[in-house]
mmCIF file of C-alpha atoms in Angstrom:
data_model
loop_
_atom_site.group_PDB
_atom_site.id
_atom_site.type_symbol
_atom_site.label_atom_id
_atom_site.label_comp_id
_atom_site.label_asym_id
_atom_site.label_seq_id
_atom_site.Cartn_x
_atom_site.Cartn_y
_atom_site.Cartn_z
ATOM 1 C CA MET A 294 -7.067 10.974 10.662
ATOM 2 C CA THR A 295 -5.621 8.493 12.671
ATOM 3 C CA SER A 296 -7.615 5.150 14.604
ATOM 4 C CA GLU A 297 -6.836 7.417 17.578
ATOM 5 C CA ASP A 298 -8.990 10.025 16.039
ATOM 6 C CA ILE A 299 -12.153 7.270 16.381
ATOM 7 C CA ASN A 300 -13.740 5.876 19.389
ATOM 8 C CA PRO A 301 -13.250 2.150 18.934
ATOM 9 C CA SER A 302 -16.768 1.621 19.923
ATOM 10 C CA GLU A 303 -17.502 3.507 16.220
ATOM 11 C CA ILE A 304 -14.976 1.681 14.481
ATOM 12 C CA PRO A 305 -16.546 -0.078 11.471
ATOM 13 C CA GLU A 306 -15.199 -4.089 10.806
ATOM 14 C CA SER A 307 -13.564 -2.705 7.647
ATOM 15 C CA ASN A 308 -11.104 -0.829 10.094
ATOM 16 C CA ARG A 309 -11.036 -3.073 13.098
ATOM 17 C CA LEU A 310 -8.066 -3.267 14.590
ATOM 18 C CA LEU A 311 -6.433 -6.901 15.125
ATOM 19 C CA THR A 312 -2.835 -6.104 16.281
ATOM 20 C CA ALA A 313 -0.245 -3.172 16.057
ATOM 21 C CA VAL A 314 3.156 -3.769 16.878
ATOM 22 C CA GLY A 315 5.091 0.176 17.896
ATOM 23 C CA PHE A 316 8.690 1.434 18.255
ATOM 24 C CA GLU A 317 11.000 4.283 18.761
ATOM 25 C CA THR A 318 12.717 5.748 16.060
ATOM 26 C CA PRO A 319 15.024 8.529 15.595
ATOM 27 C CA TYR A 320 11.746 10.627 14.696
ATOM 28 C CA GLY A 321 9.597 9.794 17.303
ATOM 29 C CA TYR A 322 7.485 7.012 18.202
ATOM 30 C CA LYS A 323 5.734 4.954 15.073
ATOM 31 C CA ARG A 324 3.977 1.654 14.059
ATOM 32 C CA VAL A 325 2.166 -1.035 12.351
ATOM 33 C CA GLU A 326 -1.268 -2.329 12.431
ATOM 34 C CA VAL A 327 -2.309 -5.022 11.313
ATOM 35 C CA ARG A 328 -6.677 -4.335 9.976
ATOM 36 C CA HIS A 329 -9.459 -6.426 8.786
ATOM 37 C CA GLY A 330 -11.423 -5.737 6.546
ATOM 38 C CA ASP A 331 -12.664 -4.766 3.082
ATOM 39 C CA LEU A 332 -9.910 -2.066 1.939
ATOM 40 C CA THR A 333 -12.286 -0.462 0.193
ATOM 41 C CA GLU A 334 -15.028 0.198 2.705
ATOM 42 C CA MET A 335 -12.525 2.007 4.806
ATOM 43 C CA SER A 336 -13.565 5.197 6.782
ATOM 44 C CA LEU A 337 -9.536 6.210 7.635
ATOM 45 C CA ARG A 338 -7.779 8.509 5.282
ATOM 46 C CA TYR A 339 -4.572 7.465 4.113
ATOM 47 C CA ASP A 340 -2.354 9.051 1.711
ATOM 48 C CA LEU A 341 -0.741 5.884 -0.201
ATOM 49 C CA LEU A 342 -2.649 2.876 -0.813
ATOM 50 C CA VAL A 343 0.026 0.362 -2.396
ATOM 51 C CA VAL A 344 -1.481 -2.691 -4.906
ATOM 52 C CA SER A 345 0.452 -5.503 -6.025
ATOM 53 C CA THR A 346 -0.393 -7.282 -9.448
ATOM 54 C CA PHE A 347 1.173 -9.242 -11.990
ATOM 55 C CA PRO A 348 3.527 -7.727 -14.460
ATOM 56 C CA ARG A 349 1.762 -4.907 -16.522
ATOM 57 C CA ASP A 350 -1.679 -6.900 -15.453
ATOM 58 C CA TYR A 351 -3.920 -4.385 -14.396
ATOM 59 C CA GLU A 352 -7.274 -5.675 -15.113
ATOM 60 C CA PRO A 353 -9.878 -6.340 -12.489
ATOM 61 C CA THR A 354 -10.116 -10.116 -11.228
ATOM 62 C CA PRO A 355 -12.992 -10.995 -8.647
ATOM 63 C CA THR A 356 -10.852 -11.904 -6.108
ATOM 64 C CA SER A 357 -7.970 -9.537 -6.546
ATOM 65 C CA LEU A 358 -7.883 -5.300 -4.121
ATOM 66 C CA VAL A 359 -7.447 -4.295 -8.433
ATOM 67 C CA GLY A 360 -11.166 -5.699 -8.751
ATOM 68 C CA ALA A 361 -12.415 -4.607 -5.519
ATOM 69 C CA LEU A 362 -11.065 -0.605 -6.423
ATOM 70 C CA HIS A 363 -13.050 -1.186 -9.967
ATOM 71 C CA ASN A 364 -16.271 -2.976 -8.750
ATOM 72 C CA ASN A 365 -16.887 -0.999 -5.201
ATOM 73 C CA LEU A 366 -15.208 2.550 -5.962
ATOM 74 C CA ASP A 367 -14.929 2.829 -9.545
ATOM 75 C CA PHE A 368 -11.541 3.362 -10.018
ATOM 76 C CA SER A 369 -9.478 1.596 -13.103
ATOM 77 C CA LEU A 370 -5.942 1.085 -12.115
ATOM 78 C CA LEU A 371 -5.758 -0.167 -16.041
ATOM 79 C CA ALA A 372 -6.467 3.525 -16.922
ATOM 80 C CA GLU A 373 -4.103 4.571 -14.285
ATOM 81 C CA SER A 374 -1.338 3.055 -15.887
ATOM 82 C CA LYS A 375 -1.138 4.692 -18.876
ATOM 83 C CA LYS A 376 -1.059 8.203 -17.515
ATOM 84 C CA PRO A 377 1.679 7.656 -14.418
ATOM 85 C CA TYR A 378 2.784 10.077 -12.404
ATOM 86 C CA LEU A 379 6.187 7.798 -11.698
ATOM 87 C CA ASP A 380 6.480 4.705 -13.794
ATOM 88 C CA PHE A 381 9.964 2.745 -12.284
ATOM 89 C CA ARG A 382 8.168 -0.449 -13.701
ATOM 90 C CA ASP A 383 11.057 -1.858 -16.133
ATOM 91 C CA SER A 384 13.601 -1.110 -13.379
ATOM 92 C CA LEU A 385 11.721 -1.952 -9.540
ATOM 93 C CA ALA A 386 8.260 -3.076 -10.799
ATOM 94 C CA ILE A 387 6.644 0.052 -9.241
ATOM 95 C CA TRP A 388 4.982 3.069 -10.513
ATOM 96 C CA ILE A 389 2.736 5.961 -8.886
ATOM 97 C CA THR A 390 -1.072 7.210 -9.655
ATOM 98 C CA ARG A 391 -1.009 10.702 -9.807
ATOM 99 C CA SER A 392 -2.954 12.177 -7.459
ATOM 100 C CA VAL A 393 -6.994 11.132 -7.140
ATOM 101 C CA SER A 394 -9.167 12.374 -5.042
ATOM 102 C CA ASN A 395 -12.451 11.536 -3.404
ATOM 103 C CA ARG A 396 -11.120 7.909 -1.547
ATOM 104 C CA PHE A 397 -9.687 6.646 1.072
ATOM 105 C CA PHE A 398 -5.940 7.668 -0.074
ATOM 106 C CA LYS A 399 -4.461 10.200 -2.508
ATOM 107 C CA ARG A 400 -2.474 8.057 -4.478
ATOM 108 C CA ILE A 401 -1.485 4.939 -5.311
ATOM 109 C CA LEU A 402 1.832 2.990 -5.665
ATOM 110 C CA CYS A 403 1.261 0.140 -7.682
ATOM 111 C CA THR A 404 4.542 -3.286 -6.992
ATOM 112 C CA GLU A 405 4.473 -5.726 -9.667
ATOM 113 C CA LEU A 406 5.340 -8.921 -8.796
ATOM 114 C CA GLN A 407 7.720 -10.189 -11.558
ATOM 115 C CA ASP A 408 8.522 -13.329 -11.678
ATOM 116 C CA GLY A 409 11.722 -14.285 -10.499
ATOM 117 C CA LYS A 410 13.043 -10.544 -11.406
ATOM 118 C CA PHE A 411 12.686 -9.758 -7.722
ATOM 119 C CA ASN A 412 12.871 -12.036 -4.667
ATOM 120 C CA LEU A 413 9.935 -11.071 -1.860
ATOM 121 C CA GLY A 414 12.663 -8.908 0.293
ATOM 122 C CA GLU A 415 13.546 -6.822 -2.787
ATOM 123 C CA VAL A 416 9.943 -6.112 -3.975
ATOM 124 C CA PHE A 417 9.197 -4.695 -0.910
ATOM 125 C CA GLU A 418 12.906 -2.417 -0.779
ATOM 126 C CA ASN A 419 11.484 -1.626 -4.090
ATOM 127 C CA LEU A 420 7.870 -0.464 -2.543
ATOM 128 C CA PHE A 421 9.356 1.852 -0.027
ATOM 129 C CA ALA A 422 12.267 3.072 -1.777
ATOM 130 C CA GLY A 423 9.648 4.619 -4.468
ATOM 131 C CA ILE A 424 7.686 6.079 -1.297
ATOM 132 C CA ALA A 425 11.221 7.409 -0.244
ATOM 133 C CA LEU A 426 11.362 8.966 -3.550
ATOM 134 C CA LEU A 427 7.522 10.584 -3.392
ATOM 135 C CA GLU A 428 8.857 12.281 -0.271
ATOM 136 C CA ALA A 429 11.791 13.405 -1.930
ATOM 137 C CA LYS A 430 10.178 15.397 -4.668
ATOM 138 C CA GLY A 431 7.963 16.935 -1.895
ATOM 139 C CA ILE A 432 5.209 14.541 -1.970
ATOM 140 C CA PRO A 433 4.263 14.331 2.412
ATOM 141 C CA THR A 434 3.187 10.048 2.435
ATOM 142 C CA GLU A 435 2.817 9.820 6.373
ATOM 143 C CA SER A 436 0.472 7.148 6.011
ATOM 144 C CA LEU A 437 0.010 4.357 4.071
ATOM 145 C CA VAL A 438 -2.472 1.087 3.475
ATOM 146 C CA MET A 439 -1.932 -2.595 1.944
ATOM 147 C CA ARG A 440 -3.038 -6.004 2.211
ATOM 148 C CA MET A 441 -0.645 -8.665 2.812
ATOM 149 C CA LEU A 442 0.684 -8.205 -0.865
ATOM 150 C CA GLY A 443 0.509 -11.250 -2.930
ATOM 151 C CA THR A 444 -1.157 -13.669 -0.579
ATOM 152 C CA GLY A 445 -4.499 -12.889 -3.482
ATOM 153 C CA ASP A 446 -4.181 -13.848 -7.370
ATOM 154 C CA ALA A 447 -0.472 -14.531 -6.639
ATOM 155 C CA LYS A 448 -1.033 -16.815 -3.862
ATOM 156 C CA ILE A 449 2.636 -16.471 -1.638
ATOM 157 C CA PRO A 450 1.945 -18.166 1.783
ATOM 158 C CA MET A 451 0.595 -15.242 3.999
ATOM 159 C CA GLU A 452 3.068 -16.383 6.594
ATOM 160 C CA LYS A 453 6.330 -15.807 4.302
ATOM 161 C CA VAL A 454 4.705 -12.421 3.109
ATOM 162 C CA ALA A 455 4.919 -11.552 6.824
ATOM 163 C CA GLN A 456 7.902 -12.798 7.672
ATOM 164 C CA THR A 457 9.550 -10.730 5.018
ATOM 165 C CA LEU A 458 7.140 -7.229 4.781
ATOM 166 C CA LEU A 459 6.611 -6.493 8.571
ATOM 167 C CA PRO A 460 10.778 -6.208 9.014
ATOM 168 C CA ALA A 461 10.691 -4.082 5.650
ATOM 169 C CA CYS A 462 8.098 -2.152 7.205
ATOM 170 C CA LYS A 463 9.995 -1.999 10.662
ATOM 171 C CA LYS A 464 13.226 -0.812 8.658
ATOM 172 C CA ALA A 465 11.478 1.965 6.409
ATOM 173 C CA LEU A 466 9.691 3.619 9.646
ATOM 174 C CA PHE A 467 13.132 4.073 11.440
ATOM 175 C CA GLU A 468 14.033 5.633 8.204
ATOM 176 C CA SER A 469 11.521 7.919 7.066
ATOM 177 C CA ALA A 470 10.974 11.397 8.853
ATOM 178 C CA THR A 471 7.653 11.326 8.207
ATOM 179 C CA LEU A 472 5.890 7.855 7.453
ATOM 180 C CA SER A 473 4.176 7.413 10.756
#
């Protein structure tokens, strides 16, 4: 389901579209949407939820998405971290959960914000490399949702994240046949 499948007057506050940037790619027209609201209250469905954490720290906190997943959806990222589908924490600071059901997402890709190991640009490159790996393994990833990674408990300025993340999103969308 995409935002085109929902009447705009029926979109709940958690799905409110703030802006969208679209562009042509070799695979057709694609766009990045910026939405406002609580991700755990999404009515839209996504193949992948991207979450950022500190290295090997999956304990829920009151101000984190990890905490919101735990408190609002009874979903433990800590439990999932013990049996990931793909685990590249040591080399790329990412890991991917097994398929989950009855959620607004099918899997979670967790990127660990390393204390100086990777700069922000590399963090986003690694996250999109993980998505490309899922696609190479035959797991379609047509849609994803994420917060402005690192702007919560990690306190990375939103402007810095936006300036780095949006070009990385555009590059990934331009290169991916399936991600839209």
